Amino acid sequence: MAELRPSGAPGPTAPPAPGPTAPPAFASLFPPGLHAIYGECRRLYPDQPNPLQVTAIVKYWLGGPDPLDYVSMYRNVGSPSANIPEHWHYISFGLSDLYGDSRVHEFTGTDGPSGFGFELTFRLKRETGESAPPTWPAELMQGLARYVFQSENTFCSGDHVSWHSPLDNSESRIQHMLLTEDPQMQPVQTPFGVVTFLQIVGVCTEELHAAQQWNGQGILELLRMVPIAGGPWLMTDMRRGETIFEIDPHLQERVDKGIETDGSNLSGVSAKCAWDDLSRPPEDDEDSRSICIGTQPRRLSGKDTEQIRETLRRGLEINSKPVLPPINTQRQNGLTHDRAPSRKDSLESDSSTAIIPHELIRTRQLESVHLKFNQESGALIPLCLRGRLLHGRHFTYKSITGDMAITFVSTGVEGAFATEEHPYAAHGPWLQILLTEEFVEKMLEDLEDLTSPEEFKLPREYSWPEKKLKVSILPDVVFDSPLH
């Protein structure tokens, strides 16, 4: 639960928001991380020292449901000369370390990120006659913050968020999000580390799909070129009724060319998926999904989990020589050049510790496999094939309903345990499938209707007997079964 009040009004747990010229005695009582971010806000909005603010009544560190302590809302006049209209500018407080006393975030030093290293912002077009900012963006930001806190996965510029619902709960076509650097907010050095500002950009379903098939940065650049779809500051207009491809049909050609030239930067997804080894009967004690030692089921080992996690973390990388990350003996914490850090293995579940010692898990070559996906996951198979494998890369599906993963690899990927001689190989519940370029082209022809999943009924099955491969697209309810 949250309340709306001016940030200068005294609250039960937080003092009023000071500016850079706050009295020393007052500044010393004010949380240093919060004070540093307010300083950047005051630099940008010197005439709005006390903006309206949505405040969590019960703070997250006191057991409340909202991770963000505050969301400040400023009135931005835009830039008429640059064709940037007036809008509301929302800024979060809480993903970074505001207090420095470990009540929320562990202090790791001044040189690294503060807390998760970023705060969220959002720019919403101001409607004619609107005198106060709508408060629904604050709840949207709280929803994203809950995901970050619960998963301990961070966002970075170019990421996309599939929301599948109008952001303001209206009938709007703006139902998903991309993330980018805020065009005005500068990184802030706080006593507890560095804070950057990631801006939420509302997009239509077609624009989200284009970002998945190509890359988020490319679509963001196209949105900047269309004033009514975002413009230079990537403002969200919930009343926008047309996609950028309807506004300017030539932009689709840019995307198609980009996919053909660059492929997709999306290297993996968490999904509803499963796989079966058709080489032997499912009642075999050595079943691919539940090999048992004693009474405990096979789970993804910590080392397998690390490699799959690294595969997904490299989603923004365009490799000249694609390599699956090695199965390392130690967890790799910290920054990589191609992806923002995660404070927790994004693919690690409570059961993903090495129940079975890693060295006892043998890699098995399979004769025949059956892949199962729900409709949303299945719709990404053409992207996997065309945008990744045809460009010599790899793509991973990590199950969200069970401890299982499927990685498609091309013949140019090093470090895979699937080979051209044995294209289906499993390491515990992690399956790798190596597909030749010729077979990928054949699959794309046969799977063409997956690009329009709304036009077919479930279940749907595709089979390549000569390759001993079967793919099924199934209803979501199937994956709620304990077998998956």
Coordinates of C-alpha atoms in Angstrom, one line a residue:
M1 CA 0.0 0.0 0.0
A2 CA 1.2 3.5 -0.8
E3 CA 0.2 7.1 -0.1
L4 CA 0.5 10.2 -2.3
R5 CA 2.0 13.2 -0.7
P6 CA 4.4 16.1 -1.6
S7 CA 8.0 14.9 -0.9
G8 CA 8.5 17.9 1.3
A9 CA 5.6 16.8 3.6
P10 CA 6.9 15.0 6.7
G11 CA 6.2 11.3 6.6
P12 CA 6.3 8.7 9.4
T13 CA 9.7 7.2 8.4
A14 CA 11.3 9.7 6.1
P15 CA 12.3 13.4 6.4
P16 CA 11.5 15.9 3.7
A17 CA 13.6 15.8 0.6
P18 CA 16.4 18.3 0.8
G19 CA 18.3 19.9 -2.0
P20 CA 22.0 20.3 -2.4
T21 CA 21.8 23.4 -0.2
A22 CA 20.1 21.7 2.8
P23 CA 21.4 22.7 6.2
P24 CA 24.3 20.5 7.3
A25 CA 22.5 19.3 10.4
F26 CA 19.5 18.2 8.4
A27 CA 21.6 16.6 5.7
S28 CA 23.4 14.6 8.3
L29 CA 20.1 13.0 9.4
F30 CA 19.0 12.3 5.8
P31 CA 19.9 8.9 4.3
P32 CA 23.1 9.6 2.2
G33 CA 22.1 7.4 -0.8
L34 CA 18.7 9.1 -1.0
H35 CA 20.3 12.5 -0.6
A36 CA 22.7 11.8 -3.5
I37 CA 19.8 10.9 -5.9
Y38 CA 17.8 13.9 -4.8
G39 CA 20.7 16.0 -5.7
E40 CA 20.6 14.7 -9.3
C41 CA 16.8 15.4 -9.4
R42 CA 17.3 18.9 -8.1
R43 CA 19.9 19.5 -10.8
L44 CA 17.3 18.6 -13.4
Y45 CA 14.3 20.2 -11.7
P46 CA 15.6 23.1 -9.6
D47 CA 12.2 24.7 -9.6
Q48 CA 10.5 21.6 -8.2
P49 CA 12.0 21.0 -4.8
N50 CA 9.0 19.2 -3.4
P51 CA 7.4 17.1 -6.2
L52 CA 4.5 14.8 -5.6
Q53 CA 5.7 11.4 -4.4
V54 CA 4.2 8.0 -4.0
T55 CA 5.5 6.6 -0.8
A56 CA 5.4 3.0 0.6
I57 CA 3.5 3.3 3.9
V58 CA 5.2 0.2 5.3
K59 CA 8.7 0.1 4.0
Y60 CA 10.0 -3.1 2.4
W61 CA 12.6 -3.5 5.1
L62 CA 9.8 -3.4 7.7
G63 CA 7.9 -6.2 6.0
G64 CA 5.9 -4.1 3.5
P65 CA 5.1 -5.4 0.0
D66 CA 6.7 -2.5 -2.0
P67 CA 10.4 -2.6 -2.6
L68 CA 10.6 1.0 -3.6
D69 CA 10.5 3.5 -0.7
Y70 CA 9.5 6.4 -3.0
V71 CA 8.6 7.3 -6.5
S72 CA 8.9 11.0 -7.3
M73 CA 6.9 12.5 -10.1
Y74 CA 8.1 15.7 -11.9
R75 CA 6.6 17.8 -14.6
N76 CA 9.0 18.1 -17.5
V77 CA 8.4 20.9 -20.0
G78 CA 10.0 18.9 -22.8
S79 CA 11.8 20.7 -25.6
P80 CA 9.5 22.3 -28.3
S81 CA 12.4 22.9 -30.6
A82 CA 13.3 19.2 -30.6
N83 CA 9.6 18.2 -30.9
I84 CA 9.5 16.8 -27.4
P85 CA 6.2 17.5 -25.7
E86 CA 5.5 18.2 -22.1
H87 CA 5.4 15.0 -20.0
W88 CA 5.5 13.5 -16.5
H89 CA 8.9 12.1 -15.3
Y90 CA 8.8 9.4 -12.7
I91 CA 12.0 8.4 -10.7
S92 CA 12.3 5.5 -8.3
F93 CA 14.1 5.3 -5.0
G94 CA 15.0 1.9 -3.5
L95 CA 16.7 -0.3 -6.1
S96 CA 19.9 1.3 -5.0
D97 CA 21.2 1.5 -1.5
L98 CA 19.6 4.5 0.2
Y99 CA 20.7 3.9 3.7
G100 CA 24.1 2.1 3.8
D101 CA 23.2 0.1 7.0
S102 CA 22.3 -3.2 5.4
R103 CA 18.6 -2.9 6.1
V104 CA 18.0 -3.6 2.4
H105 CA 21.2 -3.9 0.5
E106 CA 24.6 -5.3 1.4
F107 CA 27.3 -2.6 1.2
T108 CA 30.0 -3.8 -1.2
G109 CA 32.1 -0.7 -1.5
T110 CA 32.0 2.7 -3.1
D111 CA 33.6 1.7 -6.4
G112 CA 30.9 -0.9 -7.4
P113 CA 27.2 -0.6 -7.9
S114 CA 25.0 0.8 -5.1
G115 CA 22.5 -1.9 -4.3
F116 CA 21.3 -3.3 -7.7
G117 CA 23.2 -0.4 -9.3
F118 CA 20.3 1.4 -10.9
E119 CA 16.9 3.2 -10.4
L120 CA 14.0 3.1 -12.8
T121 CA 12.5 6.1 -14.6
F122 CA 9.5 6.6 -16.8
R123 CA 8.3 9.4 -19.1
L124 CA 4.6 9.6 -19.7
K125 CA 3.1 12.1 -22.1
R126 CA 1.0 14.7 -20.3
E127 CA -2.5 14.9 -21.6
T128 CA -4.2 18.2 -22.3
G129 CA -5.7 19.7 -19.1
E130 CA -3.9 17.2 -16.8
S131 CA -2.9 19.0 -13.7
A132 CA -1.4 16.1 -11.7
P133 CA 0.5 13.0 -12.7
P134 CA -1.3 9.7 -12.9
T135 CA 0.0 7.3 -10.2
W136 CA -0.3 4.0 -12.0
P137 CA 3.3 4.2 -13.3
A138 CA 4.4 4.0 -9.7
E139 CA 2.7 0.6 -9.3
L140 CA 4.2 -0.5 -12.6
M141 CA 7.7 0.4 -11.3
Q142 CA 6.9 -1.4 -8.0
G143 CA 6.1 -4.5 -10.1
L144 CA 9.4 -4.5 -11.9
A145 CA 11.2 -3.8 -8.6
R146 CA 9.5 -6.8 -7.0
Y147 CA 10.8 -9.0 -9.9
V148 CA 14.4 -7.6 -9.3
F149 CA 14.3 -8.1 -5.5
Q150 CA 12.7 -11.6 -5.7
S151 CA 15.0 -12.9 -8.5
E152 CA 18.0 -10.7 -7.8
N153 CA 18.4 -10.3 -11.5
T154 CA 19.3 -6.8 -12.7
F155 CA 18.1 -5.0 -15.9
C156 CA 20.3 -3.3 -18.4
S157 CA 19.7 -1.1 -21.4
G158 CA 18.2 -3.0 -24.3
D159 CA 16.4 -5.5 -22.2
H160 CA 12.7 -6.2 -22.9
V161 CA 9.9 -7.1 -20.5
S162 CA 6.9 -9.1 -21.8
W163 CA 4.0 -7.7 -19.8
H164 CA 1.0 -9.0 -21.8
S165 CA -1.3 -6.3 -20.5
P166 CA -1.9 -2.6 -21.0
L167 CA 0.6 -0.9 -18.7
D168 CA -2.2 1.3 -17.3
N169 CA -4.9 -1.4 -17.3
S170 CA -6.8 0.3 -20.1
E171 CA -7.5 -0.9 -23.6
S172 CA -4.1 0.5 -24.8
R173 CA -1.9 -1.3 -27.3
I174 CA 1.1 -0.4 -25.1
Q175 CA 1.5 -3.7 -23.3
H176 CA 5.2 -4.4 -23.0
M177 CA 8.4 -2.6 -22.1
L178 CA 11.9 -1.9 -23.3
L179 CA 14.6 -0.5 -21.1
T180 CA 17.2 2.2 -22.0
E181 CA 19.4 4.8 -20.4
D182 CA 17.4 7.9 -19.2
P183 CA 18.4 10.7 -21.6
Q184 CA 18.7 13.4 -18.9
M185 CA 19.6 11.7 -15.7
Q186 CA 23.3 11.3 -15.2
P187 CA 25.0 8.4 -13.2
V188 CA 25.4 9.4 -9.5
Q189 CA 28.3 8.5 -7.2
T190 CA 26.8 7.9 -3.8
P191 CA 28.7 6.9 -0.5
F192 CA 27.5 3.4 -1.2
G193 CA 28.4 3.0 -4.9
V194 CA 27.3 4.1 -8.3
V195 CA 23.7 4.5 -9.4
T196 CA 22.5 4.7 -13.0
F197 CA 19.0 5.4 -14.3
L198 CA 17.2 3.0 -16.6
Q199 CA 14.1 4.4 -18.3
I200 CA 11.0 2.2 -19.0
V201 CA 9.7 2.6 -22.6
G202 CA 6.2 1.3 -23.3
V203 CA 5.9 -0.6 -26.6
C204 CA 3.3 -2.5 -28.6
T205 CA 3.4 -6.3 -29.1
E206 CA 4.7 -6.0 -32.6
E207 CA 7.6 -3.9 -31.4
L208 CA 8.4 -6.3 -28.6
H209 CA 8.5 -9.2 -31.1
A210 CA 10.8 -7.2 -33.3
A211 CA 13.1 -6.5 -30.3
Q212 CA 13.2 -10.3 -29.6
Q213 CA 13.9 -11.2 -33.2
W214 CA 16.5 -8.5 -33.7
N215 CA 17.7 -6.6 -30.6
G216 CA 16.3 -4.1 -28.2
Q217 CA 18.8 -1.3 -29.0
G218 CA 17.8 -1.5 -32.7
I219 CA 14.1 -1.0 -31.9
L220 CA 14.8 1.7 -29.4
E221 CA 16.7 3.6 -32.1
L222 CA 13.7 3.3 -34.5
L223 CA 11.4 4.5 -31.7
R224 CA 13.6 7.6 -31.3
M225 CA 13.1 8.4 -35.0
V226 CA 9.3 8.5 -34.7
P227 CA 8.2 11.4 -32.6
I228 CA 4.7 10.1 -31.9
A229 CA 6.1 6.7 -30.9
G230 CA 8.7 7.9 -28.4
G231 CA 10.9 10.5 -30.1
P232 CA 14.5 11.4 -28.9
W233 CA 13.6 11.0 -25.2
L234 CA 11.5 7.8 -25.7
M235 CA 8.4 9.1 -24.1
T236 CA 5.5 6.7 -23.7
D237 CA 2.1 7.8 -25.0
M238 CA -0.6 5.3 -23.8
R239 CA -3.0 6.6 -26.4
R240 CA -0.7 5.7 -29.3
G241 CA -2.9 3.5 -31.5
E242 CA -0.3 2.5 -34.2
T243 CA 2.9 0.6 -34.1
I244 CA 6.1 2.2 -35.7
F245 CA 5.6 -0.3 -38.6
E246 CA 2.1 1.0 -39.3
I247 CA 3.3 4.6 -39.0
D248 CA 6.3 4.0 -41.3
P249 CA 6.1 0.7 -43.2
H250 CA 9.8 1.1 -44.3
L251 CA 10.9 0.5 -40.7
Q252 CA 10.0 -3.2 -41.1
E253 CA 12.5 -3.4 -43.8
R254 CA 15.1 -2.0 -41.4
V255 CA 14.3 -4.7 -38.9
D256 CA 14.3 -7.5 -41.5
K257 CA 17.7 -6.4 -42.8
G258 CA 19.0 -6.1 -39.3
I259 CA 17.9 -9.7 -38.5
E260 CA 19.4 -10.9 -41.7
T261 CA 22.7 -9.1 -41.1
D262 CA 23.0 -9.3 -37.3
G263 CA 20.7 -12.1 -36.2
S264 CA 19.1 -11.9 -32.8
N265 CA 20.8 -10.8 -29.5
L266 CA 18.3 -12.9 -27.5
S267 CA 20.3 -16.0 -26.5
G268 CA 17.8 -17.6 -24.2
V269 CA 14.5 -17.4 -22.2
S270 CA 12.9 -18.9 -19.2
A271 CA 10.0 -20.8 -20.5
K272 CA 7.4 -23.6 -20.2
C273 CA 9.2 -26.4 -21.8
A274 CA 10.1 -30.1 -21.4
W275 CA 11.9 -32.9 -23.3
D276 CA 11.6 -36.7 -23.4
D277 CA 14.2 -39.2 -24.5
L278 CA 12.3 -41.4 -27.1
S279 CA 15.3 -43.7 -27.3
R280 CA 14.0 -45.8 -24.5
P281 CA 10.7 -46.4 -22.6
P282 CA 9.8 -43.7 -20.1
E283 CA 9.5 -46.2 -17.2
D284 CA 13.3 -46.9 -17.5
D285 CA 15.0 -46.2 -14.2
E286 CA 17.5 -44.1 -16.1
D287 CA 14.9 -41.7 -17.4
S288 CA 16.5 -38.5 -18.7
R289 CA 14.4 -36.3 -16.4
S290 CA 14.6 -38.2 -13.2
I291 CA 17.7 -40.3 -12.9
C292 CA 17.8 -41.3 -9.2
I293 CA 20.6 -42.2 -6.8
G294 CA 18.9 -43.5 -3.7
T295 CA 15.6 -41.6 -3.5
Q296 CA 16.6 -38.2 -4.7
P297 CA 15.7 -37.1 -8.3
R298 CA 18.3 -35.8 -10.7
R299 CA 18.5 -32.0 -10.7
L300 CA 20.6 -29.5 -12.7
S301 CA 24.0 -29.5 -11.0
G302 CA 25.4 -26.2 -9.8
K303 CA 28.0 -26.3 -12.6
D304 CA 25.4 -27.0 -15.3
T305 CA 23.3 -24.2 -13.8
E306 CA 26.3 -21.9 -14.0
Q307 CA 26.9 -22.6 -17.7
I308 CA 23.3 -22.2 -18.6
R309 CA 23.2 -18.9 -16.6
E310 CA 26.2 -17.7 -18.5
T311 CA 24.5 -18.6 -21.8
L312 CA 21.5 -16.4 -20.9
R313 CA 23.6 -13.6 -19.5
R314 CA 25.4 -13.3 -22.9
G315 CA 22.1 -12.2 -24.6
L316 CA 23.6 -8.9 -25.7
E317 CA 26.7 -10.3 -27.1
I318 CA 27.4 -10.7 -30.9
N319 CA 30.2 -13.2 -31.1
S320 CA 32.5 -13.6 -34.0
K321 CA 33.3 -17.1 -32.7
P322 CA 30.4 -18.3 -30.6
V323 CA 31.4 -20.3 -27.5
L324 CA 29.2 -21.9 -24.9
P325 CA 30.6 -20.8 -21.5
P326 CA 32.6 -23.6 -19.9
I327 CA 31.3 -25.5 -17.0
N328 CA 33.3 -23.8 -14.3
T329 CA 34.3 -25.2 -10.9
Q330 CA 33.5 -21.9 -9.2
R331 CA 30.6 -19.4 -9.5
Q332 CA 31.5 -16.3 -11.4
N333 CA 30.2 -13.3 -9.6
G334 CA 30.6 -9.7 -10.8
L335 CA 30.5 -7.8 -14.0
T336 CA 30.8 -9.0 -17.6
H337 CA 31.2 -6.8 -20.6
D338 CA 28.1 -8.0 -22.3
R339 CA 25.6 -8.2 -19.5
A340 CA 24.8 -6.5 -16.3
P341 CA 25.5 -8.5 -13.2
S342 CA 23.2 -10.7 -11.2
R343 CA 23.5 -10.9 -7.4
K344 CA 22.1 -14.5 -7.7
D345 CA 22.3 -17.1 -10.4
S346 CA 19.2 -16.3 -12.5
L347 CA 18.7 -19.9 -13.4
E348 CA 19.3 -21.3 -9.9
S349 CA 16.5 -22.8 -8.0
D350 CA 16.5 -24.2 -4.5
S351 CA 17.0 -27.7 -5.9
S352 CA 19.8 -26.8 -8.3
T353 CA 22.6 -27.5 -6.0
A354 CA 24.6 -30.6 -6.9
I355 CA 22.6 -33.4 -5.3
I356 CA 24.6 -35.7 -7.4
P357 CA 28.4 -35.0 -7.7
H358 CA 29.0 -33.4 -11.0
E359 CA 31.7 -35.8 -12.0
L360 CA 29.3 -38.7 -11.6
I361 CA 26.9 -37.3 -14.2
R362 CA 27.7 -38.8 -17.6
T363 CA 26.9 -37.1 -20.9
R364 CA 24.5 -39.4 -22.8
Q365 CA 24.0 -39.5 -26.6
L366 CA 20.3 -39.9 -27.5
E367 CA 18.9 -41.5 -30.6
S368 CA 15.5 -39.7 -30.6
V369 CA 14.0 -36.8 -28.7
H370 CA 10.6 -35.1 -28.2
L371 CA 10.6 -31.4 -27.4
K372 CA 7.5 -29.8 -25.7
F373 CA 6.7 -26.1 -25.5
N374 CA 3.8 -24.0 -24.6
Q375 CA 2.4 -21.6 -27.2
E376 CA 4.4 -18.5 -26.2
S377 CA 7.7 -20.5 -26.0
G378 CA 7.0 -22.3 -29.3
A379 CA 6.4 -19.0 -31.1
L380 CA 10.1 -18.2 -30.4
I381 CA 11.4 -21.3 -32.2
P382 CA 11.7 -19.5 -35.6
L383 CA 13.6 -16.7 -33.8
C384 CA 15.9 -19.3 -32.3
L385 CA 16.5 -20.9 -35.7
R386 CA 16.6 -17.9 -38.0
G387 CA 18.0 -15.3 -35.6
R388 CA 20.5 -17.4 -33.7
L389 CA 21.5 -20.8 -35.3
L390 CA 21.7 -19.5 -38.9
H391 CA 24.2 -17.0 -37.5
G392 CA 26.3 -19.6 -35.9
R393 CA 25.0 -19.1 -32.4
H394 CA 23.1 -20.9 -29.6
F395 CA 19.8 -20.5 -27.9
T396 CA 18.6 -21.9 -24.5
Y397 CA 15.2 -22.6 -23.1
K398 CA 15.3 -22.9 -19.3
S399 CA 12.2 -24.5 -17.8
I400 CA 10.3 -22.4 -15.2
T401 CA 8.2 -25.3 -14.1
G402 CA 10.9 -27.9 -13.6
D403 CA 14.6 -28.3 -13.3
M404 CA 15.3 -28.8 -17.0
A405 CA 16.9 -27.0 -20.0
I406 CA 17.1 -27.3 -23.7
T407 CA 19.9 -25.6 -25.7
F408 CA 20.0 -25.5 -29.5
V409 CA 23.4 -25.1 -30.9
S410 CA 24.8 -24.6 -34.4
T411 CA 27.8 -26.4 -35.9
G412 CA 29.9 -23.3 -35.3
V413 CA 29.5 -23.2 -31.5
E414 CA 32.4 -24.5 -29.4
G415 CA 32.1 -26.0 -26.0
A416 CA 28.9 -28.0 -26.7
F417 CA 28.6 -31.7 -25.8
A418 CA 26.3 -32.3 -28.7
T419 CA 28.2 -33.1 -31.9
E420 CA 27.4 -33.6 -35.6
E421 CA 27.9 -37.3 -35.0
H422 CA 25.7 -37.3 -31.9
P423 CA 23.4 -34.3 -32.4
Y424 CA 21.2 -35.1 -29.3
A425 CA 23.1 -35.2 -26.0
A426 CA 22.0 -34.9 -22.4
H427 CA 24.0 -34.0 -19.3
G428 CA 21.5 -34.9 -16.6
P429 CA 18.3 -32.9 -17.4
W430 CA 20.1 -30.5 -19.7
L431 CA 19.6 -31.4 -23.3
Q432 CA 21.7 -30.0 -26.2
I433 CA 20.5 -30.3 -29.8
L434 CA 22.9 -29.6 -32.6
L435 CA 21.2 -28.6 -35.9
T436 CA 23.0 -28.3 -39.3
E437 CA 22.2 -25.3 -41.5
E438 CA 20.4 -27.5 -43.9
F439 CA 18.1 -29.0 -41.2
V440 CA 17.4 -25.5 -39.8
E441 CA 16.2 -24.3 -43.2
K442 CA 13.9 -27.4 -43.4
M443 CA 12.5 -26.8 -39.9
L444 CA 11.9 -23.1 -40.7
E445 CA 9.8 -24.1 -43.7
D446 CA 7.8 -26.7 -41.7
L447 CA 7.4 -24.4 -38.7
E448 CA 6.2 -21.3 -40.7
D449 CA 2.8 -21.3 -39.0
L450 CA 4.4 -20.7 -35.6
T451 CA 5.0 -17.1 -36.6
S452 CA 1.2 -16.7 -36.4
P453 CA 0.3 -18.9 -33.4
E454 CA -3.1 -17.4 -33.0
E455 CA -4.2 -19.1 -36.2
F456 CA -3.8 -22.7 -35.1
K457 CA -5.3 -24.8 -32.4
L458 CA -3.5 -26.7 -29.6
P459 CA -2.1 -29.3 -29.3
R460 CA 0.1 -29.1 -32.4
E461 CA 2.8 -31.6 -33.5
Y462 CA 5.7 -31.4 -35.9
S463 CA 7.9 -34.4 -36.7
W464 CA 11.0 -35.2 -38.7
P465 CA 11.2 -39.0 -38.7
E466 CA 14.5 -39.1 -40.6
K467 CA 16.1 -37.0 -37.9
K468 CA 14.2 -38.7 -35.1
L469 CA 13.0 -35.4 -33.7
K470 CA 9.5 -34.4 -32.7
V471 CA 8.2 -31.0 -31.4
S472 CA 4.9 -30.5 -29.7
I473 CA 3.2 -27.2 -28.9
L474 CA 0.9 -27.8 -25.9
P475 CA -1.5 -25.9 -23.7
D476 CA -0.1 -24.3 -20.5
V477 CA -1.9 -26.7 -18.3
V478 CA 0.3 -29.6 -19.5
F479 CA 3.3 -28.0 -17.9
D480 CA 1.6 -27.8 -14.5
S481 CA 1.9 -31.5 -14.3
P482 CA 4.4 -32.9 -11.8
L483 CA 6.0 -34.8 -14.7
H484 CA 7.2 -31.6 -16.1

